[in-house]
Amino acid sequence: MYLVDPTQYPSQPGVYLFRAPGQEVLYVGKAKDLRRRLASYTALARLPMKTQAMLRRAESLETICTATEKEALLLEASLIKTHRPKYNIVLRDDKNYLLFAIDHRHPYPALRIVRRMHKSPGISYFGPYTSALAARHTRRIIDRLFMLRKCRDTVFANRVRPCLQYHIGRCLAPCCFEVPQEEYAALVRQVELFLSGNSAELLSRLRREMHEASQALAFERAAQLRDQIRAIEATVEGQAVVAPGLEEDLDVWCAVPTAESVGVAVVYVRQGRVLGASRFRVPASGPDEALQAAVVQFYAGGRLIPPAVMAEPALPATVVEAVAELAGHPVRLRSMRGTRLRGLMRMAQANAREATAAPRQLAWEAVVGPGRQVRRVEGVDISHLQGHGVRAGMVVFEDGAPVPQHYRHYALPEAEGTGDDLRALTLWAQRRLAAGPPWPDLVVVDGGQGQVAAVARVLGEVGCAIVGVAKGPSRRAGELEDRAVVPGRKNPLPLRPGSPELLFLQRVRDAAHRFVLSGQRASRRGGLASELESLPGVGAKTAAALRQRFARIAELAGATEEDLLALGLGRRRAQAILEAARLRASEENAS
């Protein structure tokens, strides 16, 4: 057991880290007075069992001094997010939710969906959206109602003729035409009003413009504005206002303790409308400690921070100051006065209690057999491009929740050029076997009996169950006809369509599919970028433009000079690039 000598440490604010023999960080703590805080670790008999267990594993203690207690609080949150120590309160579901971003530094900004906020005076953010489906639905509405450009900056810089969005009346095409920046800026302001929830101001402006257009006998423009007004009115009718008159954006936090853990929840309120809520379950500790740790960790992840927060229990001034520093603007702690605010707090309390509720146990007997528990589930899928760039992607779920830090990509050069998914799965299973524990209780494979058998031949010896999610005889019905198959059983498992167990298997299958595709595309982009930049006269910017148009060197070799001239290249440079690409392609074919 590590014995702390507090006399070795200064009496000033800071952070301390207990480390295991392999330099693994076991615990990160903060202190207003390091010497006094570390002295509390000398009374071993009075320490909680969890702390005693941590000290038995600890080999060394490291301290970092800070100027203020607020700096110690921020540093602690950063170190916890980096090291994810076993004995700390760590938000397990700390994914970044979706935000809308408008970059005003570009003369013609586009609307983007992002997951992380970057501090910049030129970027406006709106959200967060806890549902990706809701965010993308809102994006489709905006694309239909407002004629902002949709293309990426690289495409915008190289486009020579308008795209389809212009021809169907959904873009002004500033990439090709002289669009007054004042007119475009007014359009951007309309989008900002829509996303901010200021629909009344937006509709007032549009009605005024419609009246002015009518007075000027511009009846076609007036009709367009009329249709836009009706569409916006139909859209905002479905947005429930739970706190009318609450114009200030607000995050409502609440911590509810139970015997085994603390449920923490945050409800996002924007312009009186609830956008969503997030829930966290943290190890047993006081609600004050759990709430303070959750708030700082959550906001330290690059999230959008509103000008006001409300919390129960109340947050100390030091935590509010730390949040304000993370936000880059003043943040005030709002008191819970009035029926509307108390209603929002009750909503947060209900979500916090839901976070501590025991998850529904799925009936896994039909999949893994009677008497077996399923806690860790691994899903695997294979991706390649006509037999090349073969990769496996593995996702991990624990207690029904994804664990992204355990996701892994596997390059499988032994299967290169074969296009054989069964061999690729066998190679992945061998790599997984060599990696060792923790072993999964269940492995989910995207495929049928052949894919399941390939994995079972290797991983069967570790005792995990293996199930494949295969398409039914008719693909028209989509996921309703998906079937679960296991080794040695001719017929599919008796899981009805839409059952919780089959839905979970489909969720793991789909997560593995998305993950392996993202890795495959990233490796392809990286490989193509390096190939392109090795051609004469191709730098990073030109390579990016070429990558938007051509997926492989062979496609570039088959292009014409006009294709490259359309990207903004000069004729001599286009000829040199084509000549080098054709030489490279012929060498690859010869080999």
JSON list of N, CA and C in Angstrom, two decimals, residues 449 452 486-490:
[
{"chain": "A", "resi": 449, "resn": "GLN", "atom": "N", "xyz": [-24.11, -18.35, -42.33]},
{"chain": "A", "resi": 449, "resn": "GLN", "atom": "CA", "xyz": [-23.45, -19.51, -41.75]},
{"chain": "A", "resi": 449, "resn": "GLN", "atom": "C", "xyz": [-21.96, -19.57, -42.09]},
{"chain": "A", "resi": 452, "resn": "VAL", "atom": "N", "xyz": [-20.08, -17.05, -39.91]},
{"chain": "A", "resi": 452, "resn": "VAL", "atom": "CA", "xyz": [-20.10, -17.48, -38.51]},
{"chain": "A", "resi": 452, "resn": "VAL", "atom": "C", "xyz": [-19.14, -18.65, -38.29]},
{"chain": "A", "resi": 486, "resn": "VAL", "atom": "N", "xyz": [-26.49, -19.16, -35.86]},
{"chain": "A", "resi": 486, "resn": "VAL", "atom": "CA", "xyz": [-25.40, -19.58, -34.98]},
{"chain": "A", "resi": 486, "resn": "VAL", "atom": "C", "xyz": [-24.76, -20.84, -35.55]},
{"chain": "A", "resi": 487, "resn": "PRO", "atom": "N", "xyz": [-23.52, -21.15, -35.15]},
{"chain": "A", "resi": 487, "resn": "PRO", "atom": "CA", "xyz": [-22.83, -22.34, -35.69]},
{"chain": "A", "resi": 487, "resn": "PRO", "atom": "C", "xyz": [-23.59, -23.62, -35.34]},
{"chain": "A", "resi": 488, "resn": "GLY", "atom": "N", "xyz": [-23.62, -24.52, -36.30]},
{"chain": "A", "resi": 488, "resn": "GLY", "atom": "CA", "xyz": [-24.19, -25.84, -36.07]},
{"chain": "A", "resi": 488, "resn": "GLY", "atom": "C", "xyz": [-25.71, -25.90, -36.06]},
{"chain": "A", "resi": 489, "resn": "ARG", "atom": "N", "xyz": [-26.37, -24.81, -36.34]},
{"chain": "A", "resi": 489, "resn": "ARG", "atom": "CA", "xyz": [-27.84, -24.81, -36.38]},
{"chain": "A", "resi": 489, "resn": "ARG", "atom": "C", "xyz": [-28.28, -24.44, -37.78]},
{"chain": "A", "resi": 490, "resn": "LYS", "atom": "N", "xyz": [-29.07, -25.30, -38.40]},
{"chain": "A", "resi": 490, "resn": "LYS", "atom": "CA", "xyz": [-29.47, -25.08, -39.78]},
{"chain": "A", "resi": 490, "resn": "LYS", "atom": "C", "xyz": [-30.44, -23.92, -39.92]}
]
